[in-house]
Coordinates of N, CA, C and O in Angstrom, one line a residue:
L961 N -25.8 -8.6 -3.8 CA -25.9 -7.1 -3.4 C -24.7 -6.4 -4.2 O -25.0 -5.2 -4.8
L962 N -23.5 -6.8 -3.9 CA -22.4 -6.3 -4.4 C -22.4 -6.2 -6.0 O -22.1 -5.3 -6.6
R963 N -22.9 -7.3 -6.4 CA -22.9 -7.4 -8.1 C -23.8 -6.4 -8.5 O -23.6 -5.5 -9.6
R964 N -25.0 -6.2 -7.9 CA -26.0 -5.2 -8.2 C -25.2 -3.9 -8.0 O -25.6 -2.9 -8.9
G965 N -24.5 -3.6 -7.0 CA -24.1 -2.3 -6.8 C -23.0 -2.0 -7.8 O -23.0 -0.8 -8.5
T966 N -22.4 -2.9 -8.4 CA -21.3 -2.7 -9.5 C -22.1 -2.4 -10.9 O -21.5 -1.8 -11.6
E967 N -23.2 -3.1 -11.0 CA -24.0 -2.8 -12.1 C -24.5 -1.4 -12.2 O -24.5 -0.6 -13.3
V968 N -24.8 -1.0 -10.9 CA -25.6 0.4 -11.0 C -24.3 1.4 -11.0 O -24.5 2.6 -11.5
S969 N -23.2 1.3 -10.4 CA -22.1 2.1 -10.2 C -20.8 1.5 -10.6 O -20.1 1.0 -9.8
K970 N -20.8 1.5 -12.0 CA -19.7 0.5 -12.6 C -18.2 1.1 -12.2 O -17.3 0.2 -12.2
R971 N -18.0 2.4 -12.0 CA -16.8 2.9 -11.8 C -16.4 3.1 -10.1 O -15.4 3.7 -9.8
H972 N -17.2 2.4 -9.3 CA -17.2 2.6 -7.9 C -16.0 1.5 -7.4 O -16.5 0.5 -7.1
A973 N -14.8 1.9 -7.4 CA -13.7 1.0 -7.0 C -13.9 0.3 -5.7 O -13.7 -1.1 -5.6
P974 N -14.4 0.9 -4.6 CA -14.7 0.3 -3.2 C -15.6 -0.9 -3.4 O -15.5 -1.8 -2.7
L975 N -16.6 -0.7 -4.3 CA -17.5 -1.9 -4.4 C -17.0 -3.1 -5.0 O -17.2 -4.3 -4.5
W976 N -16.2 -2.9 -6.1 CA -15.4 -3.9 -6.7 C -14.3 -4.6 -5.8 O -14.4 -5.8 -5.8
Q977 N -13.8 -3.8 -5.1 CA -12.9 -4.3 -4.0 C -13.4 -5.2 -3.0 O -13.0 -6.3 -2.7
A978 N -14.6 -4.7 -2.4 CA -15.3 -5.5 -1.3 C -15.8 -6.6 -1.9 O -15.8 -7.6 -1.2
W979 N -16.3 -6.7 -3.2 CA -16.8 -8.0 -3.8 C -15.5 -8.9 -3.9 O -15.8 -10.3 -3.7
G980 N -14.6 -8.4 -4.4 CA -13.4 -9.2 -4.6 C -12.8 -9.9 -3.3 O -12.6 -11.0 -3.3
V981 N -12.7 -9.1 -2.4 CA -12.3 -9.5 -1.0 C -13.3 -10.5 -0.4 O -12.8 -11.6 0.1
L982 N -14.6 -10.4 -0.7 CA -15.6 -11.4 -0.1 C -15.3 -12.6 -0.6 O -15.4 -13.9 -0.1
E983 N -15.1 -12.7 -2.1 CA -15.0 -13.8 -2.8 C -13.6 -14.6 -2.5 O -13.5 -15.7 -2.1
T984 N -12.7 -13.8 -2.0 CA -11.3 -14.3 -1.5 C -11.6 -15.0 -0.3 O -11.1 -16.1 0.0
R985 N -12.4 -14.3 0.7 CA -12.5 -15.0 1.9 C -13.4 -16.2 1.8 O -13.3 -17.1 2.8
H986 N -14.3 -16.3 0.9 CA -15.0 -17.4 0.8 C -14.3 -18.7 -0.1 O -14.8 -19.7 -0.5
G987 N -13.0 -18.3 -0.4 CA -12.3 -19.4 -1.1 C -12.4 -19.4 -2.6 O -11.9 -20.4 -3.2
T988 N -13.2 -18.5 -3.1 CA -13.5 -18.6 -4.7 C -12.5 -17.7 -5.1 O -12.8 -16.6 -5.8
T989 N -11.2 -18.0 -5.4 CA -10.0 -17.3 -5.8 C -10.3 -16.8 -7.3 O -9.9 -15.7 -7.6
E990 N -10.6 -17.7 -8.2 CA -10.7 -17.6 -9.5 C -11.7 -16.3 -9.7 O -11.6 -15.5 -10.4
D991 N -12.8 -16.5 -9.0 CA -13.9 -15.6 -9.1 C -13.4 -14.1 -8.7 O -13.6 -13.1 -9.2
A992 N -12.6 -14.2 -7.5 CA -12.0 -13.0 -6.9 C -11.0 -12.2 -8.0 O -11.1 -11.2 -8.2
R993 N -10.3 -13.1 -8.7 CA -9.3 -12.6 -9.9 C -10.2 -12.0 -10.8 O -9.8 -10.8 -11.3
D994 N -11.3 -12.6 -11.3 CA -12.1 -12.1 -12.5 C -12.6 -10.7 -11.9 O -12.7 -9.8 -12.7
I995 N -13.1 -10.7 -10.7 CA -13.9 -9.5 -10.1 C -12.8 -8.3 -10.0 O -13.1 -7.3 -10.4
F996 N -11.6 -8.6 -9.6 CA -10.6 -7.5 -9.5 C -10.3 -7.0 -11.0 O -10.2 -5.9 -11.1
Q997 N -10.1 -8.0 -11.8 CA -9.8 -7.6 -13.3 C -10.9 -6.7 -13.8 O -10.8 -5.7 -14.5
Q998 N -12.2 -7.1 -13.6 CA -13.3 -6.4 -14.1 C -13.5 -4.9 -13.6 O -13.7 -4.1 -14.2
G999 N -13.1 -4.9 -12.3 CA -13.2 -3.6 -11.5 C -12.1 -2.7 -12.0 O -12.4 -1.5 -12.2
I1000 N -11.0 -3.2 -12.5 CA -9.9 -2.5 -12.9 C -10.3 -1.9 -14.3 O -10.1 -0.7 -14.4
W1001 N -10.8 -2.8 -15.2 CA -11.3 -2.3 -16.5 C -12.4 -1.3 -16.2 O -12.3 -0.2 -17.0
A1002 N -13.2 -1.5 -15.4 CA -14.4 -0.5 -15.3 C -13.9 0.9 -14.7 O -14.4 1.8 -14.9
C1003 N -13.0 0.8 -13.7 CA -12.6 2.0 -12.9 C -11.3 2.8 -13.6 O -11.1 3.9 -13.1
A1004 N -10.7 2.1 -14.6 CA -9.6 2.7 -15.2 C -9.9 4.1 -15.7 O -11.0 4.4 -16.3
Q1005 N -9.0 5.0 -15.5 CA -9.0 6.4 -15.9 C -8.3 6.4 -17.2 O -7.1 5.9 -17.3
H1006 N -8.6 7.4 -18.2 CA -8.1 7.5 -19.5 C -6.6 7.6 -19.4 O -5.8 7.2 -20.1
S1007 N -6.2 8.7 -18.5 CA -4.9 9.2 -18.2 C -4.0 8.3 -17.2 O -3.0 8.6 -16.8
G1008 N -4.8 7.1 -16.8 CA -4.1 6.3 -15.7 C -3.0 5.3 -16.0 O -2.5 4.7 -15.3
G1009 N -2.7 5.4 -17.4 CA -1.6 4.4 -17.8 C -2.2 2.9 -17.8 O -3.3 2.7 -17.5
Q1010 N -1.1 2.0 -17.8 CA -1.4 0.6 -17.6 C -2.2 0.1 -16.3 O -2.8 -0.7 -16.3
S1011 N -1.8 1.0 -15.3 CA -2.4 0.6 -14.0 C -3.7 1.2 -13.7 O -4.5 0.7 -12.8
G1012 N -4.1 2.0 -14.6 CA -5.6 2.5 -14.5 C -5.8 3.7 -13.7 O -6.8 4.3 -13.7
G1013 N -4.9 4.3 -12.9 CA -4.9 5.5 -12.2 C -5.3 5.1 -10.8 O -5.4 4.1 -10.3
R1014 N -5.4 6.2 -10.1 CA -5.6 6.3 -8.6 C -6.8 5.4 -8.1 O -6.7 4.6 -7.2
R1015 N -7.9 5.4 -8.8 CA -9.1 4.5 -8.4 C -8.8 3.3 -8.5 O -9.4 2.5 -7.8
C1016 N -7.9 2.7 -9.2 CA -7.5 1.2 -9.5 C -6.5 0.8 -8.4 O -6.5 -0.5 -8.2
A1017 N -6.0 1.7 -7.6 CA -4.9 1.3 -6.8 C -5.4 0.3 -5.7 O -4.6 -0.9 -5.4
R1018 N -6.6 0.6 -5.1 CA -7.0 -0.4 -4.1 C -7.3 -1.7 -4.6 O -7.4 -2.8 -4.0
L1019 N -7.8 -1.8 -5.8 CA -8.1 -3.1 -6.5 C -6.8 -3.8 -6.7 O -6.7 -5.1 -6.4
W1020 N -5.7 -3.3 -7.2 CA -4.5 -3.8 -7.4 C -3.9 -4.3 -6.1 O -3.4 -5.4 -6.0
Q1021 N -4.2 -3.6 -5.0 CA -3.5 -4.0 -3.8 C -4.2 -5.3 -3.1 O -3.7 -6.1 -2.8
A1022 N -5.5 -5.1 -3.2 CA -6.3 -6.4 -2.8 C -6.0 -7.6 -3.6 O -5.8 -8.6 -3.1
W1023 N -5.9 -7.4 -4.9 CA -5.5 -8.5 -5.7 C -4.1 -9.2 -5.2 O -3.9 -10.2 -5.3
G1024 N -3.2 -8.2 -5.1 CA -1.8 -8.6 -4.6 C -2.1 -9.4 -3.3 O -1.2 -10.5 -3.1
V1025 N -2.8 -8.9 -2.4 CA -3.0 -9.8 -1.1 C -3.5 -11.2 -1.4 O -3.1 -12.2 -0.8
L1026 N -4.4 -11.2 -2.3 CA -5.0 -12.6 -2.6 C -3.8 -13.4 -3.4 O -3.6 -14.5 -2.8
E1027 N -3.0 -12.8 -4.1 CA -2.0 -13.5 -4.7 C -0.9 -14.0 -3.7 O -0.3 -15.1 -3.8
A1028 N -0.6 -13.1 -2.9 CA 0.4 -13.6 -1.7 C -0.2 -14.7 -1.0 O 0.6 -15.6 -0.7
R1029 N -1.6 -14.7 -0.6 CA -2.0 -15.7 0.2 C -2.1 -17.1 -0.6 O -1.9 -18.1 0.0
E1030 N -2.2 -16.9 -1.8 CA -2.2 -18.1 -2.7 C -0.8 -18.6 -3.1 O -0.8 -19.7 -3.7
G1031 N 0.1 -18.0 -2.6 CA 1.5 -18.2 -2.7 C 2.1 -17.8 -4.0 O 3.2 -18.4 -4.3
D1032 N 1.3 -17.2 -4.9 CA 2.0 -16.7 -6.3 C 2.7 -15.3 -5.9 O 2.1 -14.3 -6.2
H1033 N 3.9 -15.5 -5.5 CA 4.6 -14.2 -5.0 C 5.0 -13.3 -6.1 O 5.0 -12.1 -6.1
A1034 N 5.2 -13.8 -7.3 CA 5.4 -13.0 -8.6 C 4.3 -12.3 -8.9 O 4.4 -11.0 -9.2
A1035 N 3.2 -12.9 -8.8 CA 1.9 -12.3 -9.4 C 1.7 -11.2 -8.3 O 1.1 -10.1 -8.6
A1036 N 1.8 -11.5 -7.0 CA 1.6 -10.4 -6.0 C 2.4 -9.2 -6.2 O 2.0 -8.2 -6.1
R1037 N 3.7 -9.5 -6.5 CA 4.6 -8.4 -6.6 C 4.1 -7.5 -7.8 O 4.3 -6.3 -7.7
R1038 N 3.7 -8.1 -8.9 CA 3.2 -7.4 -10.1 C 2.0 -6.6 -9.6 O 1.8 -5.4 -10.0
C1039 N 1.2 -7.1 -8.9 CA -0.1 -6.5 -8.4 C 0.2 -5.3 -7.4 O -0.3 -4.1 -7.7
F1040 N 1.2 -5.4 -6.6 CA 1.6 -4.4 -5.7 C 2.2 -3.3 -6.5 O 2.1 -2.1 -6.1
S1041 N 3.0 -3.7 -7.4 CA 3.7 -2.7 -8.2 C 2.9 -1.9 -9.0 O 3.0 -0.6 -9.1
R1042 N 1.8 -2.5 -9.6 CA 0.7 -1.7 -10.4 C 0.0 -0.8 -9.5 O -0.4 0.1 -9.8
A1043 N -0.2 -1.3 -8.2 CA -1.1 -0.4 -7.1 C -0.2 1.0 -6.9 O -0.8 2.0 -7.0
L1044 N 1.1 0.7 -6.7 CA 1.8 1.8 -6.5 C 2.2 2.7 -7.6 O 2.4 4.0 -7.7
D1045 N 2.0 2.0 -9.0 CA 2.0 2.8 -10.2 C 0.9 3.7 -10.3 O 0.9 4.8 -10.7
A1046 N -0.3 3.2 -9.9 CA -1.5 3.8 -9.9 C -1.6 5.0 -8.7 O -2.2 6.0 -9.0
D1047 N -0.9 4.6 -7.7 CA -1.0 5.7 -6.5 C 0.1 5.4 -5.5 O 0.1 4.5 -5.0
N1048 N 1.1 6.1 -5.9 CA 2.3 5.9 -5.2 C 2.3 6.3 -3.5 O 3.4 6.0 -2.9
R1049 N 1.3 6.6 -3.3 CA 1.1 7.0 -1.8 C -0.1 6.1 -1.3 O -0.7 6.4 -0.2
N1050 N -0.1 4.8 -1.8 CA -1.0 3.9 -1.2 C -0.5 3.1 -0.1 O 0.4 2.2 -0.4
V1051 N -0.6 3.5 1.1 CA 0.0 2.9 2.3 C -0.5 1.5 2.4 O 0.4 0.6 2.8
A1052 N -1.7 1.1 2.2 CA -2.1 -0.3 2.2 C -1.3 -1.2 1.3 O -0.7 -2.1 1.6
A1053 N -1.0 -0.6 0.1 CA -0.2 -1.4 -0.9 C 1.3 -1.7 -0.4 O 1.9 -2.6 -0.6
I1054 N 1.8 -0.6 0.1 CA 3.2 -0.6 0.7 C 3.3 -1.6 1.8 O 4.0 -2.2 1.8
T1055 N 2.5 -1.4 2.7 CA 2.7 -2.3 3.8 C 2.2 -3.8 3.6 O 3.0 -4.6 4.1
A1056 N 1.4 -4.0 2.6 CA 1.1 -5.3 2.3 C 2.1 -6.0 1.7 O 2.5 -7.2 1.8
W1057 N 2.9 -5.2 0.7 CA 3.9 -5.7 0.0 C 5.2 -6.0 0.8 O 5.8 -7.0 0.8
T1058 N 5.3 -5.2 1.7 CA 6.5 -5.3 2.7 C 6.3 -6.5 3.6 O 7.1 -7.2 4.0
K1059 N 5.1 -6.5 4.2 CA 4.7 -7.7 5.0 C 4.9 -8.9 4.2 O 5.6 -10.0 4.9
M1060 N 4.5 -9.1 2.9 CA 4.8 -10.3 2.2 C 6.4 -10.7 2.1 O 6.9 -11.8 2.4
E1061 N 7.1 -9.6 1.8 CA 8.6 -9.6 1.5 C 9.3 -10.1 3.0 O 10.1 -11.0 3.0
E1062 N 8.8 -9.5 4.0 CA 9.2 -9.9 5.3 C 8.9 -11.4 5.6 O 9.8 -12.1 6.1
E1063 N 7.7 -11.8 5.4 CA 7.4 -13.2 5.6 C 8.2 -14.1 4.8 O 8.4 -15.4 5.3
L1064 N 8.7 -13.6 3.5 CA 9.5 -14.6 2.7 C 10.9 -14.5 3.0 O 11.8 -15.1 2.5
G1065 N 11.2 -13.7 4.1 CA 12.6 -13.4 4.4 C 13.5 -12.5 3.7 O 14.6 -12.5 3.7
N1066 N 12.7 -11.7 2.8 CA 13.4 -10.6 2.0 C 13.3 -9.3 2.5 O 12.8 -8.4 2.2
H1067 N 14.2 -9.2 3.6 CA 14.2 -8.0 4.4 C 14.8 -6.8 3.5 O 14.3 -5.7 3.6
A1068 N 15.8 -7.1 3.0 CA 16.5 -5.9 1.9 C 15.3 -5.5 1.0 O 15.2 -4.2 0.9
D1069 N 14.6 -6.3 0.5 CA 13.4 -6.0 -0.5 C 12.4 -5.1 0.3 O 12.0 -4.1 -0.3
A1070 N 12.0 -5.6 1.5 CA 11.1 -5.0 2.3 C 11.5 -3.4 2.8 O 10.9 -2.5 2.6
R1071 N 12.8 -3.5 3.1 CA 13.4 -2.1 3.4 C 13.3 -1.2 2.3 O 13.0 0.1 2.3
S1072 N 13.7 -1.8 1.1 CA 13.8 -0.8 -0.2 C 12.4 -0.3 -0.5 O 12.2 0.8 -0.8
I1073 N 11.4 -1.2 -0.4 CA 10.1 -0.7 -0.7 C 9.6 0.4 0.4 O 9.0 1.3 0.0
F1074 N 9.8 0.1 1.7 CA 9.7 1.2 2.7 C 10.4 2.5 2.2 O 9.7 3.5 2.4
E1075 N 11.5 2.4 2.0 CA 12.3 3.6 1.7 C 11.8 4.3 0.6 O 11.6 5.5 0.7
R1076 N 11.4 3.6 -0.5 CA 10.7 4.3 -1.7 C 9.4 5.0 -1.3 O 9.1 6.1 -1.8
G1077 N 8.5 4.2 -0.4 CA 7.3 4.8 0.0 C 7.5 6.0 0.8 O 6.8 6.9 0.8
L1078 N 8.4 5.9 1.8 CA 8.6 7.0 2.6 C 8.9 8.3 1.9 O 8.6 9.5 2.2
K1079 N 9.6 8.3 0.7 CA 10.0 9.6 -0.1 C 8.6 10.1 -0.7 O 8.8 11.3 -1.2
Q1080 N 7.6 9.5 -0.7 CA 6.4 10.0 -1.3 C 5.6 11.0 -0.5 O 4.6 11.6 -1.1
F1081 N 5.9 11.1 0.8 CA 4.9 11.8 1.7 C 5.7 13.0 2.4 O 7.0 13.0 2.6
P1082 N 5.0 14.0 2.7 CA 5.5 15.1 3.5 C 6.0 14.6 4.8 O 5.4 13.6 5.4
A1083 N 6.8 15.3 5.4 CA 7.7 14.9 6.6 C 6.7 14.5 7.6 O 7.1 13.4 8.4
S1084 N 5.8 15.2 8.2 CA 5.1 14.9 9.3 C 3.6 14.4 9.1 O 2.7 14.4 9.9
S1085 N 3.3 13.8 7.9 CA 2.0 13.3 7.5 C 1.7 12.2 8.3 O 2.5 11.3 8.6
D1086 N 0.5 12.0 8.6 CA 0.0 10.7 9.2 C 0.3 9.4 8.5 O 0.8 8.5 9.1
D1087 N 0.2 9.5 7.2 CA 0.6 8.3 6.3 C 2.1 8.0 6.6 O 2.4 6.8 6.5
K1088 N 3.0 9.1 6.4 CA 4.3 8.8 6.6 C 4.5 8.2 8.1 O 5.4 7.3 8.2
M1089 N 3.9 8.7 9.0 CA 4.2 8.2 10.4 C 3.8 6.9 10.5 O 4.4 5.9 11.2
T1090 N 2.8 6.4 9.8 CA 2.3 5.0 9.9 C 3.3 4.1 9.2 O 3.5 3.1 9.7
L1091 N 3.7 4.6 8.0 CA 4.8 3.8 7.4 C 6.1 3.5 8.2 O 6.8 2.6 8.4
W1092 N 6.6 4.8 9.0 CA 7.8 4.7 9.7 C 7.5 3.7 10.7 O 8.3 2.8 11.0
R1093 N 6.3 3.6 11.5 CA 6.1 2.7 12.5 C 6.0 1.3 12.2 O 6.7 0.3 12.7
A1094 N 5.3 1.0 10.8 CA 5.4 -0.3 10.2 C 6.9 -0.8 9.9 O 7.1 -2.0 10.3
Y1095 N 7.6 0.1 9.5 CA 8.9 -0.2 9.2 C 9.7 -0.7 10.4 O 10.5 -1.6 10.5
E1096 N 9.6 0.2 11.4 CA 10.2 0.0 12.9 C 9.7 -1.4 13.3 O 10.6 -2.2 13.8
V1097 N 8.5 -1.7 13.1 CA 8.0 -3.0 13.6 C 8.4 -4.2 13.0 O 8.8 -5.2 13.5
M1098 N 8.5 -4.0 11.7 CA 9.1 -5.0 10.8 C 10.6 -5.5 11.4 O 10.9 -6.6 11.5
E1099 N 11.4 -4.3 11.7 CA 12.6 -4.5 12.0 C 12.8 -5.3 13.3 O 13.5 -6.2 13.6
E1100 N 11.8 -4.8 14.2 CA 11.8 -5.3 15.7 C 11.4 -6.9 15.5 O 11.9 -7.8 16.2
R1101 N 10.3 -7.2 14.7 CA 9.8 -8.6 14.7 C 11.0 -9.6 14.1 O 11.1 -10.7 14.4
A1102 N 11.8 -9.0 13.1 CA 12.8 -9.8 12.7 C 14.1 -10.0 13.6 O 15.0 -10.6 13.4
G1103 N 14.1 -9.3 14.6 CA 14.9 -9.2 15.5 C 16.2 -8.3 15.4 O 17.1 -8.5 16.0
Y1104 N 15.9 -7.5 14.5 CA 16.9 -6.4 14.1 C 16.7 -5.2 15.0 O 16.2 -4.0 14.7
T1105 N 17.1 -5.3 16.2 CA 16.8 -4.2 17.3 C 17.6 -2.9 16.9 O 17.2 -1.8 17.0
K1106 N 18.8 -3.0 16.4 CA 19.5 -1.8 16.2 C 19.0 -1.1 15.0 O 18.8 0.1 14.9
E1107 N 18.5 -2.0 13.9 CA 18.0 -1.3 12.7 C 16.7 -0.5 13.3 O 16.2 0.5 12.6
A1108 N 15.9 -1.3 13.9 CA 14.6 -0.8 14.4 C 14.8 0.5 15.3 O 14.1 1.5 15.0
Q1109 N 15.8 0.6 16.0 CA 16.1 1.9 16.7 C 16.5 3.0 15.7 O 16.1 4.1 15.8
Q1110 N 17.3 2.6 14.6 CA 17.7 3.6 13.6 C 16.5 4.1 12.9 O 16.6 5.3 12.7
V1111 N 15.5 3.3 12.5 CA 14.4 3.7 11.9 C 13.6 4.6 12.8 O 13.1 5.7 12.4
F1112 N 13.4 4.2 14.1 CA 12.8 5.3 15.0 C 13.4 6.5 15.2 O 12.7 7.6 15.0
N1113 N 14.8 6.5 15.1 CA 15.5 7.8 15.3 C 15.5 8.7 14.1 O 15.1 9.8 14.2
R1114 N 15.4 7.9 12.9 CA 15.3 8.8 11.6 C 13.8 9.3 11.6 O 13.6 10.6 11.1
S1115 N 12.7 8.6 12.1 CA 11.5 9.1 11.9 C 11.3 10.3 13.0 O 10.8 11.4 12.6
M1116 N 12.0 10.2 14.1 CA 11.5 11.2 15.1 C 12.6 12.4 14.6 O 12.2 13.6 14.8
R1117 N 13.7 12.3 14.3 CA 14.6 13.4 13.6 C 13.9 14.3 12.5 O 13.7 15.3 12.4
E1118 N 13.1 13.5 11.6 CA 12.5 14.1 10.6 C 11.1 14.8 11.0 O 10.8 15.8 10.6
A1119 N 10.5 14.2 11.9 CA 9.3 14.8 12.6 C 9.7 16.0 13.3 O 8.9 17.2 13.2
M1120 N 10.8 16.1 14.0 CA 11.2 17.2 14.7 C 11.6 18.4 13.8 O 11.5 19.6 14.1
N1121 N 12.4 18.1 12.8 CA 12.8 19.0 11.8 C 11.5 19.7 11.2 O 11.5 20.8 10.8
A1122 N 10.5 18.8 10.8 CA 9.4 19.3 10.2 C 8.7 20.3 11.1 O 8.2 21.3 10.7
N1123 N 8.7 19.9 12.4 CA 7.9 20.8 13.3 C 8.7 22.2 13.5 O 8.2 23.2 13.6
N1124 N 10.1 21.9 13.6 CA 10.9 23.3 13.7 C 10.7 24.2 12.4 O 10.7 25.4 12.5
N1125 N 10.4 23.5 11.3 CA 10.3 24.3 10.1 C 9.0 25.0 10.1 O 8.7 26.2 9.8
D1126 N 7.9 24.3 10.6 CA 6.6 25.0 10.8 C 6.8 26.1 11.7 O 6.1 27.2 11.6
V1127 N 7.3 25.9 12.7 CA 7.4 27.1 13.8 C 8.2 28.2 13.2 O 7.7 29.3 13.4
L1128 N 9.3 27.8 12.5 CA 10.0 29.0 11.8 C 9.2 29.7 10.8 O 9.2 31.0 10.7
T1129 N 8.3 29.0 10.0 CA 7.5 29.7 9.0 C 6.4 30.5 9.8 O 6.1 31.6 9.3
E1130 N 5.8 29.9 10.9 CA 4.7 30.7 11.6 C 5.4 32.1 12.1 O 4.7 33.1 11.9
K1131 N 6.7 31.9 12.6 CA 7.3 33.1 13.0 C 7.6 34.2 12.0 O 7.5 35.4 12.2
T1132 N 8.0 33.8 11.0 CA 8.2 34.6 9.8 C 7.1 35.2 9.0 O 7.1 36.3 8.5
D1133 N 6.0 34.3 9.2 CA 4.6 35.0 8.7 C 4.0 36.1 9.4 O 3.1 36.7 9.0
R1134 N 4.4 36.3 10.7 CA 3.9 37.3 11.5 C 4.3 38.6 11.4 O 5.0 39.2 10.7

């Protein structure tokens, strides 16, 4: 069914992603890799650079998860990096990459990825709040309660500043 879908709609990234993830779950990792690659080639946008553009980000992210599960962390990092080159606001890629780094004990790298990701979003966006929360939870899981509290405080300070700015803007617009 998914194969037929990609034949009919060659540039539909979610179909390619679903097919690759299905192959991953069935343990046919070589097939999954091939499908992710084919999907990236099919979905790449002319102005998308080497990473193929926004449409390809979800494929790179899913491929990165596959490589992380297979233990090829260098390949996973390349895939996650490509996902963020394609779409620097891809929350799934940011959180998957930071989770892998956390599991490997690379907390400094995970923090750096979170910090870069947070810079891509407006202050009170839902996606940014999702990243703040994931960052805080990572610190808690690692036993870094002080750092978790600092992340929480930063997120609240930023959200309150954004809300105050919205209120001021509304008042001046009247």
